[in-house]
Short mmCIF file of C-alpha atoms and ligand atoms in Angstrom, two decimals:
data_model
loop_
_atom_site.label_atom_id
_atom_site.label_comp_id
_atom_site.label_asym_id
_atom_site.label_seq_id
_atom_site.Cartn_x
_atom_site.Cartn_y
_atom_site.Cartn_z
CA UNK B 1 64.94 96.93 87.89
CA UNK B 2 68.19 95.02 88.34
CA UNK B 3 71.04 96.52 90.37
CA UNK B 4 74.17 97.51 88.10
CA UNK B 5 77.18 95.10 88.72
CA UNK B 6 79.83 96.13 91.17
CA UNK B 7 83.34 94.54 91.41
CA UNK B 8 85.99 95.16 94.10
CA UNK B 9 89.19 93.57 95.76
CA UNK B 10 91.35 93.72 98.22
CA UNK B 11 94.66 91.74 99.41
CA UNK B 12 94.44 89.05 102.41
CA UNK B 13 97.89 90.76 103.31
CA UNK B 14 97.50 91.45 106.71
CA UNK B 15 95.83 89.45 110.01
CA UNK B 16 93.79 92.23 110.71
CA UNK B 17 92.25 95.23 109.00
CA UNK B 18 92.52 98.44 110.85
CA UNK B 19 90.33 101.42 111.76
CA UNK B 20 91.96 103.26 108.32
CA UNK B 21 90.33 100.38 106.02
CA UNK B 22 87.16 99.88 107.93
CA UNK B 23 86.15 103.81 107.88
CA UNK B 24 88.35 104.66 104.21
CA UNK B 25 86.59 101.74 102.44
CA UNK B 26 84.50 98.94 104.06
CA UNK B 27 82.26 101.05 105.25
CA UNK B 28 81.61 102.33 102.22
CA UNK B 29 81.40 98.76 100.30
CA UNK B 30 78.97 97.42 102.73
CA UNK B 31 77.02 100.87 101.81
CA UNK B 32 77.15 100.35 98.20
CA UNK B 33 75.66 96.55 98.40
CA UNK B 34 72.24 98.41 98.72
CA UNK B 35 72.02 99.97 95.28
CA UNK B 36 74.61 97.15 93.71
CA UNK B 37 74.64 93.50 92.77
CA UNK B 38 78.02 93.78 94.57
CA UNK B 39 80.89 91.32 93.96
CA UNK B 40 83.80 91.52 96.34
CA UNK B 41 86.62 89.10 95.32
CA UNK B 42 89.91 88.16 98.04
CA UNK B 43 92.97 88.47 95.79
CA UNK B 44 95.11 85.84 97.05
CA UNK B 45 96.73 85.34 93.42
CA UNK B 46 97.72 89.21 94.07
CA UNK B 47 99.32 88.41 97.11
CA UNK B 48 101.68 85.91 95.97
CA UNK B 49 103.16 88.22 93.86
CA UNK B 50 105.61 88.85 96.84
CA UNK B 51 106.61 85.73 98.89
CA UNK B 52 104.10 84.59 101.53
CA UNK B 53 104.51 82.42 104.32
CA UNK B 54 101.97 79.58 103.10
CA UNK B 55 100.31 79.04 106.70
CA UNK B 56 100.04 83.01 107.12
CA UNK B 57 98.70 83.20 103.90
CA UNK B 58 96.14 80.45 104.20
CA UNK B 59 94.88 82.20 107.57
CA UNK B 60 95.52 85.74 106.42
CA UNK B 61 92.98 84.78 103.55
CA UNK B 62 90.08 83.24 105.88
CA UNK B 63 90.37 86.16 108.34
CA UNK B 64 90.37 89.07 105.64
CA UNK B 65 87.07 86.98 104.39
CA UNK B 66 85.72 86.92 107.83
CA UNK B 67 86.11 90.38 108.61
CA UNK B 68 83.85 91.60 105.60
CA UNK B 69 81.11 89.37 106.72
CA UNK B 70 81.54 90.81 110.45
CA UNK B 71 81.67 94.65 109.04
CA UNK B 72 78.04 93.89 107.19
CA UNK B 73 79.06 92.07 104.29
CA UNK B 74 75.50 90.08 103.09
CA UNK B 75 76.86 86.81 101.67
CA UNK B 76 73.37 86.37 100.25
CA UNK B 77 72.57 89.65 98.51
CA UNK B 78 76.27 89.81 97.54
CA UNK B 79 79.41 87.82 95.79
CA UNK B 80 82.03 87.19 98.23
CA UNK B 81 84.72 84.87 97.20
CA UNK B 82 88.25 83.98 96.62
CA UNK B 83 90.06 84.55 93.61
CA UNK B 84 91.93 81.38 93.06
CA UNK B 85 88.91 79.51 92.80
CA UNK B 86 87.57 80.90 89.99
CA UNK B 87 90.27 79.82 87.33
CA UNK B 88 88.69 81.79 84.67
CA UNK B 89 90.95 84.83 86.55
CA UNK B 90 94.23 83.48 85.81
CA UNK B 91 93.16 82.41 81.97
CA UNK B 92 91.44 85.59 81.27
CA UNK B 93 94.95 87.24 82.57
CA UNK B 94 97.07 85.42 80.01
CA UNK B 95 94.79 86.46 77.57
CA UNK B 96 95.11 90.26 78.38
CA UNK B 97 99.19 90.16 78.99
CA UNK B 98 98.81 89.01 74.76
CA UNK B 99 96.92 91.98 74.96
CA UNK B 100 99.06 94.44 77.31
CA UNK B 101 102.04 96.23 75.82
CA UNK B 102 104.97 96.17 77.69
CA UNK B 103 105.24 99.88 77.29
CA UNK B 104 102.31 100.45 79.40
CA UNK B 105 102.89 97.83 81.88
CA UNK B 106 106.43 99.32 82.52
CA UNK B 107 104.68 102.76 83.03
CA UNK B 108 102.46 101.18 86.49
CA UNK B 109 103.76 103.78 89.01
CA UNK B 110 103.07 100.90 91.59
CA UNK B 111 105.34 98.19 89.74
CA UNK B 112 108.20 101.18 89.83
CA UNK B 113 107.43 101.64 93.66
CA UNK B 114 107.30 98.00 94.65
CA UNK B 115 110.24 97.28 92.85
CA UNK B 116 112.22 99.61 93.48
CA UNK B 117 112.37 98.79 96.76
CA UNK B 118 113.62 95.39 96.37
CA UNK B 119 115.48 95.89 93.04
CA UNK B 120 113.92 94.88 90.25
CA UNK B 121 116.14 91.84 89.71
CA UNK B 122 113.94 90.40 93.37
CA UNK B 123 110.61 91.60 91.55
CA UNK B 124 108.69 88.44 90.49
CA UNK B 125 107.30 88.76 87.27
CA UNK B 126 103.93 88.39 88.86
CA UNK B 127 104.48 91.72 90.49
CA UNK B 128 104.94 93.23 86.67
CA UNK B 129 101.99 91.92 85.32
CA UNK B 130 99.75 92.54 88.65
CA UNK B 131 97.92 95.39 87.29
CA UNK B 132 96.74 93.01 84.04
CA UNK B 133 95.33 90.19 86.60
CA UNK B 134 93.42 93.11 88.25
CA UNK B 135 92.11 94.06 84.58
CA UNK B 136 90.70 90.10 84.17
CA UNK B 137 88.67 90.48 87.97
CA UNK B 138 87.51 93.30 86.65
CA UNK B 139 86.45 92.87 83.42
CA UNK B 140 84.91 89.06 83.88
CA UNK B 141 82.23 90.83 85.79
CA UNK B 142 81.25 93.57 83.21
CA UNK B 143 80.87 95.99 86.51
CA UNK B 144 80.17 99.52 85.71
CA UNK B 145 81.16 100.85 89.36
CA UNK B 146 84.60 99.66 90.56
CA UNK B 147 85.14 100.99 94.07
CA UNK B 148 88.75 101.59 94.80
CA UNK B 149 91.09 103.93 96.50
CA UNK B 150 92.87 106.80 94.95
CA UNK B 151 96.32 105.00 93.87
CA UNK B 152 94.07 102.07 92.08
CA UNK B 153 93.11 105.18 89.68
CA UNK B 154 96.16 104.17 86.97
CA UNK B 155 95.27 100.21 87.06
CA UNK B 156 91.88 101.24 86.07
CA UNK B 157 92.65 102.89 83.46
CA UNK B 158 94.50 100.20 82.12
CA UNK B 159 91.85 98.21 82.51
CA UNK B 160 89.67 100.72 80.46
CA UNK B 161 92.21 100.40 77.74
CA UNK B 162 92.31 96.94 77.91
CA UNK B 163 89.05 96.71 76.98
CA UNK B 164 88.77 99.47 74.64
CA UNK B 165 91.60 97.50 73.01
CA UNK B 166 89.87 94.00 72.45
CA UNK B 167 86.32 95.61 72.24
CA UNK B 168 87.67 97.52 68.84
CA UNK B 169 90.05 94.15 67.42
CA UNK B 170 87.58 91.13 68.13
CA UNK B 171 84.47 93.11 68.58
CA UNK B 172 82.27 93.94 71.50
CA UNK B 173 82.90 91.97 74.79
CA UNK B 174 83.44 93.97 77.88
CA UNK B 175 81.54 97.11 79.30
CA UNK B 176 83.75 99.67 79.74
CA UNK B 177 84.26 99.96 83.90
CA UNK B 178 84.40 102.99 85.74
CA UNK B 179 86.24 103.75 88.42
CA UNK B 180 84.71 104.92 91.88
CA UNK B 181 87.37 106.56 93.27
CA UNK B 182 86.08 106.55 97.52
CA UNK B 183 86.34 109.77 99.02
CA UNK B 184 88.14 109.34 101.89
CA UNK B 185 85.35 110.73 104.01
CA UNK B 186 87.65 109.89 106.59
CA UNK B 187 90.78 109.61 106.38
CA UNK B 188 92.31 108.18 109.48
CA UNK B 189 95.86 108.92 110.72
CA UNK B 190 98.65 107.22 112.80
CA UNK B 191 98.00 107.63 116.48
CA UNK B 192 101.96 108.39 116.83
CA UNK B 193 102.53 110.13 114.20
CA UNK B 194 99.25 112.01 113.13
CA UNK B 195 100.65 113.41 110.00
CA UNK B 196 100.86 109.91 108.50
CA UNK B 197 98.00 107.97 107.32
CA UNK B 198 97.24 104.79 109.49
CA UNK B 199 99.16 102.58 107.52
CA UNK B 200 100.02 98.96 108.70
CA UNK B 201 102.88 99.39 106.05
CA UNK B 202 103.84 102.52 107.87
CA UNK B 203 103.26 102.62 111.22
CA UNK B 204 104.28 101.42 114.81
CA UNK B 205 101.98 98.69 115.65
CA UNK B 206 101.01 101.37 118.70
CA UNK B 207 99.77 103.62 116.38
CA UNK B 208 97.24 101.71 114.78
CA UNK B 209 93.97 100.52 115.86
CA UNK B 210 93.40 96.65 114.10
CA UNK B 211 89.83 95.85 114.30
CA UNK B 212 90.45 92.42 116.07
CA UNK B 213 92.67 94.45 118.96
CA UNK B 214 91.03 93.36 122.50
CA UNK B 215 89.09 96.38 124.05
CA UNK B 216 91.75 96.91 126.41
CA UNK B 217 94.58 97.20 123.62
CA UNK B 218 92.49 99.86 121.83
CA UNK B 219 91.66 101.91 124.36
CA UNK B 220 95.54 102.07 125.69
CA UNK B 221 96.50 103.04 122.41
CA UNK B 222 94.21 105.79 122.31
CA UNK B 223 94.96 107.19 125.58
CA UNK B 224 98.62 107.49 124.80
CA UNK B 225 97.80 109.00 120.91
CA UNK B 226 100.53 111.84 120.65
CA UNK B 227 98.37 115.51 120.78
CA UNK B 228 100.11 118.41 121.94
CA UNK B 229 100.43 120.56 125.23
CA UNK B 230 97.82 123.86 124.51
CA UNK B 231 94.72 121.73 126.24
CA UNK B 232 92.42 123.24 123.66
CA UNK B 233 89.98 120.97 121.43
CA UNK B 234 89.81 122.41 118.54
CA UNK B 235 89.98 121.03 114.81
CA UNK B 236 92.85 122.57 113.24
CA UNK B 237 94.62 119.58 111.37
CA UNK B 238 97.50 121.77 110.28
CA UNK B 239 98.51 122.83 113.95
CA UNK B 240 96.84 120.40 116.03
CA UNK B 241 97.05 117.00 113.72
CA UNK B 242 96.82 114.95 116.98
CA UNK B 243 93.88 116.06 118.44
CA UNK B 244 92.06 116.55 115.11
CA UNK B 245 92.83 113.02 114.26
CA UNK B 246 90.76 112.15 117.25
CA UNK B 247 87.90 114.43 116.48
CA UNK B 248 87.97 112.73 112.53
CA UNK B 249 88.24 109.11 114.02
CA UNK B 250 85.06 110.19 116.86
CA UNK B 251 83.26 111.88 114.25
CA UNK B 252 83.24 109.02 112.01
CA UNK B 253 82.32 106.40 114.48
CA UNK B 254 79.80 108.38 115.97
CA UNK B 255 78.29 109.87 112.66
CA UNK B 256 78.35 113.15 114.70
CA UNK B 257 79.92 116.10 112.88
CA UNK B 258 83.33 117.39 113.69
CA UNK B 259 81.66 120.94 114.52
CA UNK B 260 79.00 119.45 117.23
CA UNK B 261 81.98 117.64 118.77
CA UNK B 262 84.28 120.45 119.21
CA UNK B 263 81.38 122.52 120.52
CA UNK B 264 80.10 120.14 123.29
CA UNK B 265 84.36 119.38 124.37
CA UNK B 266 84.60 123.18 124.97
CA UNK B 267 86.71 123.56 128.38
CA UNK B 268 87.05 120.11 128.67
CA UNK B 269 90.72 118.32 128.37
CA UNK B 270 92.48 116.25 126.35
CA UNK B 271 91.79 113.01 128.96
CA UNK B 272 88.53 113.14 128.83
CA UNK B 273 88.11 113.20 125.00
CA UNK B 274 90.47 110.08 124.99
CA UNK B 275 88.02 108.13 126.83
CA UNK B 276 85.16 109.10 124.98
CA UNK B 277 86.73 108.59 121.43
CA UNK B 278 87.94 105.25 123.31
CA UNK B 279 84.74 103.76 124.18
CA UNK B 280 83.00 104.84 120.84
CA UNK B 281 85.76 103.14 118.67
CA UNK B 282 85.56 100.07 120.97
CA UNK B 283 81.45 100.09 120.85
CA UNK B 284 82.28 100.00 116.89
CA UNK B 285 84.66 97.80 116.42
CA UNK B 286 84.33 95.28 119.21
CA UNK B 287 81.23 93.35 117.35
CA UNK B 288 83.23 92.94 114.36
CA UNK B 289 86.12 91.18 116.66
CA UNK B 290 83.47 89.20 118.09
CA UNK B 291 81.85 87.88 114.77
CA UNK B 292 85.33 87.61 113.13
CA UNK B 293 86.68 85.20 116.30
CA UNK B 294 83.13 83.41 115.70
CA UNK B 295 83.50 82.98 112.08
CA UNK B 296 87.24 82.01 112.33
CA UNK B 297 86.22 79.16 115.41
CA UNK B 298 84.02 77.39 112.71
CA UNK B 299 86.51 77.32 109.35
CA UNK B 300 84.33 74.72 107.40
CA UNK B 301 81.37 76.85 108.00
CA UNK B 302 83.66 79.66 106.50
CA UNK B 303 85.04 77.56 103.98
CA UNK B 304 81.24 76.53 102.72
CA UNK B 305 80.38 80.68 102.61
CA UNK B 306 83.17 81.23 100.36
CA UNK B 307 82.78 77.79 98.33
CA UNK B 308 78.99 79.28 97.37
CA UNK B 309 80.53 82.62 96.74
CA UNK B 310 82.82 81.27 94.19
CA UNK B 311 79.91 79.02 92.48
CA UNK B 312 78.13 82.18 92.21
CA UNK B 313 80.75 84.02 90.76
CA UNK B 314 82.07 81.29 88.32
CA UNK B 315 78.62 81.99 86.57
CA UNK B 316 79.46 85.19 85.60
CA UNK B 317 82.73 84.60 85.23
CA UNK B 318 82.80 81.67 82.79
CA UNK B 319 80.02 83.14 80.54
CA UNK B 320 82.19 86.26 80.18
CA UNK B 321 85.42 84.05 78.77
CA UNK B 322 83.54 81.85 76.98
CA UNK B 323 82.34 85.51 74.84
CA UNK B 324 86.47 85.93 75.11
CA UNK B 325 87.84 82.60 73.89
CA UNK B 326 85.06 83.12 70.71
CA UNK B 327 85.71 86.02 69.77
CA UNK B 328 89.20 85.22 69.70
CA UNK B 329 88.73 82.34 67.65
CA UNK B 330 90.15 79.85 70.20
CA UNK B 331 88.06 76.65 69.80
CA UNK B 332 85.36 76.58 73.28
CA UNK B 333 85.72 72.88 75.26
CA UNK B 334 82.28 71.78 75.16
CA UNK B 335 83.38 69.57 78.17
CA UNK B 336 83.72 73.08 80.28
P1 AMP S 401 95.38 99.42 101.71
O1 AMP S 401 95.29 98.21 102.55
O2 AMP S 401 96.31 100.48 102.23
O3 AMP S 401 95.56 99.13 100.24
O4 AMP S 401 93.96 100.12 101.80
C1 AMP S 401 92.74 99.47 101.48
C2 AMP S 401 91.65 100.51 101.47
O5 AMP S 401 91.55 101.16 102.74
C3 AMP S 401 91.85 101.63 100.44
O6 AMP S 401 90.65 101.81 99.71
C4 AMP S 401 92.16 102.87 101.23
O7 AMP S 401 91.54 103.99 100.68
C5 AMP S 401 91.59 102.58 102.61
N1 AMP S 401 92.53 103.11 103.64
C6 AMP S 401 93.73 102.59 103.97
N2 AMP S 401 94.31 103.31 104.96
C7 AMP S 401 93.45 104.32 105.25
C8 AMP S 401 93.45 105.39 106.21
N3 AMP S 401 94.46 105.57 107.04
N4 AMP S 401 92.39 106.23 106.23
C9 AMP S 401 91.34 106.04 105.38
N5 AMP S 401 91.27 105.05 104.48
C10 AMP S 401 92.29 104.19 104.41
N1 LIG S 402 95.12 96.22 93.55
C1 LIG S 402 94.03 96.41 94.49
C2 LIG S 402 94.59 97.04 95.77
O1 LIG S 402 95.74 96.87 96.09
C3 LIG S 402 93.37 95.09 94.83
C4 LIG S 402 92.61 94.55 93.66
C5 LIG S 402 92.88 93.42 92.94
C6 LIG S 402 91.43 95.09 93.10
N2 LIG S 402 91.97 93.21 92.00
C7 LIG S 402 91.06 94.22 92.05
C8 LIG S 402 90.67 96.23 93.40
C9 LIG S 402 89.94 94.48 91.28
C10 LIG S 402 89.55 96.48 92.61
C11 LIG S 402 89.19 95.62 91.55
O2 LIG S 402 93.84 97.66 96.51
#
């Protein structure tokens, strides 16, 4: 039986993932690889919709790349590649902003949030129309599951309209996507301020746990998480949001349940949970570092992953806008 199509994406916007994205959603992608001929695509046309340093960007894309394949990302089973190297992304996107009305672009709640907080005379166009080049990654892939966080729920179902749209005018081309929406079965929180999520956007860097911190860096940073001053370990995120963030974080890295934790820290104090949480976050993440540093000391090698990844995916990709461009009636290039 073949594996239904998968199709997800994420921003190289930062130098290092942290513990939020790891246990909120790459966990779960490597998961889903199992039961789904997975594609994971690195949106660096995404992240040019606000200026980039170029040499940032150009590292910012390799490491994001080489942190999937350290978390358990199977190049081999799976689609890993970069977005700008499969053109058919950008020409499928023109095709949908003919397709888009500017009515429901304008209503993105994550254009208006972006925007807003640079005035949208600084927006770049690019930013407006994000939510239509996520529609083309999707749809090029006909993917029925489409793993994303809760605030991708409104691009998606743009997407779905999209497609609805041109499916009823020029006939039958795209499956209709769903949306996965990942539960956050764990939903990490800032180490100084534990009623935020862990949020590099957010945060002070000493509040967030990067997966390519040195051992040493993590474990200070857990030591001095803010908790409170009644000594008792107990799970009680309302009143205790420091110390249950711990439990959440140990739980998650330990696959033990919150309940057997709390019961085997009975009478024991806040110090000694530190350290424990400590050295189970660093037995985690510490492998990923190392593969990451690995994969990032050999770039060609890197380079020649993500070069395969992008054959593989211009396959799919090229059949799908071919179907497009005919059922337009836009005459195909028999030299493509
Ligand atoms: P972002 O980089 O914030 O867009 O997040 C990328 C993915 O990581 C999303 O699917 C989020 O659900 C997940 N994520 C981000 N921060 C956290 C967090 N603090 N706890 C759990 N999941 C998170
Ligand atoms: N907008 C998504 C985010 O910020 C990233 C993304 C781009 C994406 N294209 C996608 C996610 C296609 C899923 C499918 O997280």
């Amino acid at each position: 039986m073949t594996k239904p199509n998968l199709l997800s994406g994420m921003q190289p916007s930062a130098s290092s993932l942290h513990l939020g994205n790891y246990l909120g959603a790459l966990r779960q992608w490597v998961a889903m690889q199992q039961t789904h001929s997975a594609h994971y695509v690195i949106v660096d046309l995404h992240a040019i919709t606000v200026a980039q340093d170029p040499k940032m960007l150009a590292e910012n894309i390799r490491k994001t790349a080489a942190q999937y394949i350290a978390a358990g990302l199977d190049v081999d089973s799976s689609t890993l590649f970069i977005q700008s190297h499969v053109p058919a992304h950008s020409e499928l996107a023109w095709i949908l902003n003919c397709i888009a009305s500017f009515g429901e672009t304008s209503r993105m709640t994550q254009f208006k949030d972006k925007s807003q907080k640079g005035g949208s005379d600084n927006a770049s166009v690019g930013l407006f129309t994000y939510p239509i080049l996520q529609a083309a990654d999707i749809l090029l892939y006909q993917p029925k599951a489409v793993p994303v966080g809760e605030d991708q729920r409104q691009h998606l179902e743009l997407t779905r309209n999209l497609a609805e749209r041109f499916n009823n005018r020029y006939g039958k081309v795209f499956e209709m996507p769903e949306a996965v929406i990942l539960k956050e079965t764990a939903k990490i929180y800032d180490l100084q301020n534990p009623t935020a999520k862990m949020s590099k956007s957010a945060g002070e860097p000493k509040g967030i746990v990067n997966l390519l911190d040195e051992d040493s860096v993590i474990s200070k940073k857990i030591k001095s998480a803010v908790t409170d001053t009644d000594g008792e370990i107990k799970f009680e995120p309302e009143s205790k949001p420091g110390v249950s963030n711990l439990l959440g974080i140990y739980s998650a890295v330990s696959d033990k349940p919150i309940s057997v934790l709390v019961e085997s820290y009975q009478g024991v104090g806040y110090g000694q949970l530190k350290q424990d949480v400590a050295d189970a976050v660093i037995a985690t993440v510490s492998p990923i570092r190392e593969k990451t540093n690995e994969l990032m000391n050999d770039t060609s090698h890197l380079d020649s992953i993500l070069e395969k990844g992008a054959a593989k995916a211009r396959e799919t990709a090229d059949k799908t806008l071919r179907d497009v461009q005919n059922a337009l009636g836009l005459i195909p290039n028999r030299n493509n």
